[in-house]
Amino acid sequence: QVQLVESGGGLVQPGGSLRLSCAASRSIFSVYVMGWYRQAPGKERELVATITTSGSTNYADSVKDRFTISRDNAKNTVYLRMNSLKPEDTAVYYCNAQNGPRYVYWGQGTQVTVSS
């Protein structure tokens, strides 16, 4: 079992920045692909960014060049740095850990609201 706990969400003005954190209950980054997803009201959950076991990153086109996913192996923590935030970035952001189709874990989510 893996527990994931997100933090760092909140209310920010358009153009502002936030950093989300996802703390894993144990050391998993050498085995699990870590990701951030988001779900806006009335919409399906969508992929935001992933980081593989080797450290390769991938981003949704909508956040490319604005968001950065990273990790601190010593702290078992994955981050999502979000710059130049837009109202359309408003959503609940979820941390995900996946090792094949059988081992998939989610955090409880953290709300990000971009509004003036």
CSV table of C-alpha atoms in Angstrom, one decimal:
chain,number,residue,atom,x,y,z
A,1,GLN,CA,0.0,0.0,0.0
A,2,VAL,CA,1.0,3.6,-0.7
A,3,GLN,CA,-0.5,6.6,0.9
A,4,LEU,CA,-0.2,9.9,-1.0
A,5,VAL,CA,-0.9,13.3,0.7
A,6,GLU,CA,-1.2,16.4,-1.3
A,7,SER,CA,-0.8,20.0,0.0
A,8,GLY,CA,-0.2,23.5,-1.3
A,9,GLY,CA,-3.5,24.3,-3.0
A,10,GLY,CA,-5.4,27.5,-2.5
A,11,LEU,CA,-6.7,30.7,-4.1
A,12,VAL,CA,-4.4,32.6,-6.4
A,13,GLN,CA,-4.9,35.5,-8.8
A,14,PRO,CA,-4.5,35.0,-12.5
A,15,GLY,CA,-0.8,35.2,-13.4
A,16,GLY,CA,0.2,34.0,-10.0
A,17,SER,CA,2.1,30.9,-8.9
A,18,LEU,CA,1.6,27.9,-6.6
A,19,ARG,CA,3.6,24.8,-5.7
A,20,LEU,CA,1.8,21.6,-4.9
A,21,SER,CA,3.4,18.9,-2.9
A,22,CYS,CA,2.7,15.2,-2.7
A,23,ALA,CA,4.3,13.2,0.1
A,24,ALA,CA,4.4,9.4,-0.4
A,25,SER,CA,4.3,7.1,2.7
A,26,ARG,CA,7.4,5.2,1.6
A,27,SER,CA,10.2,5.3,-1.0
A,28,ILE,CA,8.6,4.4,-4.3
A,29,PHE,CA,10.1,6.7,-7.0
A,30,SER,CA,12.5,4.0,-8.3
A,31,VAL,CA,9.5,1.8,-9.1
A,32,TYR,CA,6.4,4.0,-9.6
A,33,VAL,CA,5.7,6.6,-12.2
A,34,MET,CA,4.4,9.7,-10.4
A,35,GLY,CA,1.9,12.0,-11.9
A,36,TRP,CA,-0.4,15.0,-11.3
A,37,TYR,CA,-4.0,15.0,-12.6
A,38,ARG,CA,-6.7,17.5,-12.3
A,39,GLN,CA,-10.5,17.5,-12.4
A,40,ALA,CA,-12.5,20.7,-13.0
A,41,PRO,CA,-16.3,20.8,-12.2
A,42,GLY,CA,-18.3,19.0,-14.8
A,43,LYS,CA,-15.2,17.7,-16.6
A,44,GLU,CA,-13.3,14.4,-16.6
A,45,ARG,CA,-10.1,14.0,-14.8
A,46,GLU,CA,-7.1,14.8,-17.0
A,47,LEU,CA,-3.4,14.2,-17.0
A,48,VAL,CA,-1.3,17.3,-16.1
A,49,ALA,CA,2.2,16.0,-15.8
A,50,THR,CA,4.2,12.8,-15.1
A,51,ILE,CA,7.7,11.9,-14.1
A,52,THR,CA,9.1,8.5,-14.7
A,53,THR,CA,11.5,6.4,-12.6
A,54,SER,CA,14.3,7.7,-14.7
A,55,GLY,CA,13.3,11.3,-14.2
A,56,SER,CA,11.8,11.9,-17.7
A,57,THR,CA,8.9,14.3,-17.6
A,58,ASN,CA,5.8,14.7,-19.7
A,59,TYR,CA,3.2,17.5,-19.8
A,60,ALA,CA,-0.2,18.2,-21.1
A,61,ASP,CA,-0.1,20.8,-23.9
A,62,SER,CA,-2.2,23.2,-21.9
A,63,VAL,CA,0.4,23.5,-19.1
A,64,LYS,CA,3.6,23.0,-21.0
A,65,ASP,CA,6.1,25.8,-20.3
A,66,ARG,CA,4.1,26.9,-17.3
A,67,PHE,CA,4.1,23.9,-15.0
A,68,THR,CA,7.1,21.9,-13.8
A,69,ILE,CA,7.0,18.5,-12.1
A,70,SER,CA,9.9,17.5,-9.9
A,71,ARG,CA,10.7,15.2,-7.1
A,72,ASP,CA,12.9,14.9,-4.0
A,73,ASN,CA,13.9,11.3,-3.4
A,74,ALA,CA,15.1,11.9,0.1
A,75,LYS,CA,11.8,13.4,1.1
A,76,ASN,CA,9.6,10.9,-0.9
A,77,THR,CA,7.9,14.0,-2.2
A,78,VAL,CA,6.8,15.0,-5.7
A,79,TYR,CA,6.1,18.7,-6.6
A,80,LEU,CA,4.2,20.6,-9.2
A,81,ARG,CA,5.3,24.1,-9.7
A,82,MET,CA,2.6,26.1,-11.4
A,83,ASN,CA,3.4,29.5,-12.9
A,84,SER,CA,1.3,32.0,-15.0
A,85,LEU,CA,-1.9,30.4,-13.6
A,86,LYS,CA,-5.1,31.0,-15.6
A,87,PRO,CA,-8.7,30.7,-14.5
A,88,GLU,CA,-9.0,27.5,-16.6
A,89,ASP,CA,-6.4,25.9,-14.3
A,90,THR,CA,-9.0,25.9,-11.5
A,91,ALA,CA,-9.6,22.3,-10.5
A,92,VAL,CA,-8.9,19.7,-7.8
A,93,TYR,CA,-5.4,18.4,-8.3
A,94,TYR,CA,-4.6,14.8,-7.6
A,95,CYS,CA,-1.3,13.0,-7.1
A,96,ASN,CA,-1.0,9.6,-8.7
A,97,ALA,CA,1.5,6.7,-8.3
A,98,GLN,CA,1.4,3.9,-10.8
A,99,ASN,CA,3.3,0.7,-11.4
A,100,GLY,CA,1.5,-1.1,-14.1
A,101,PRO,CA,-2.3,-1.5,-14.2
A,102,ARG,CA,-2.5,-3.3,-10.9
A,103,TYR,CA,-0.7,-0.9,-8.6
A,104,VAL,CA,-2.4,2.5,-8.9
A,105,TYR,CA,-2.7,4.9,-5.9
A,106,TRP,CA,-4.4,8.3,-5.6
A,107,GLY,CA,-4.2,11.1,-3.1
A,108,GLN,CA,-7.2,12.9,-1.7
A,109,GLY,CA,-6.8,15.9,-3.9
A,110,THR,CA,-6.1,19.6,-3.3
A,111,GLN,CA,-8.2,22.5,-4.6
A,112,VAL,CA,-6.6,25.1,-6.8
A,113,THR,CA,-8.7,28.2,-7.6
A,114,VAL,CA,-7.5,30.9,-9.9
A,115,SER,CA,-9.6,34.0,-9.7
A,116,SER,CA,-9.4,37.7,-9.2
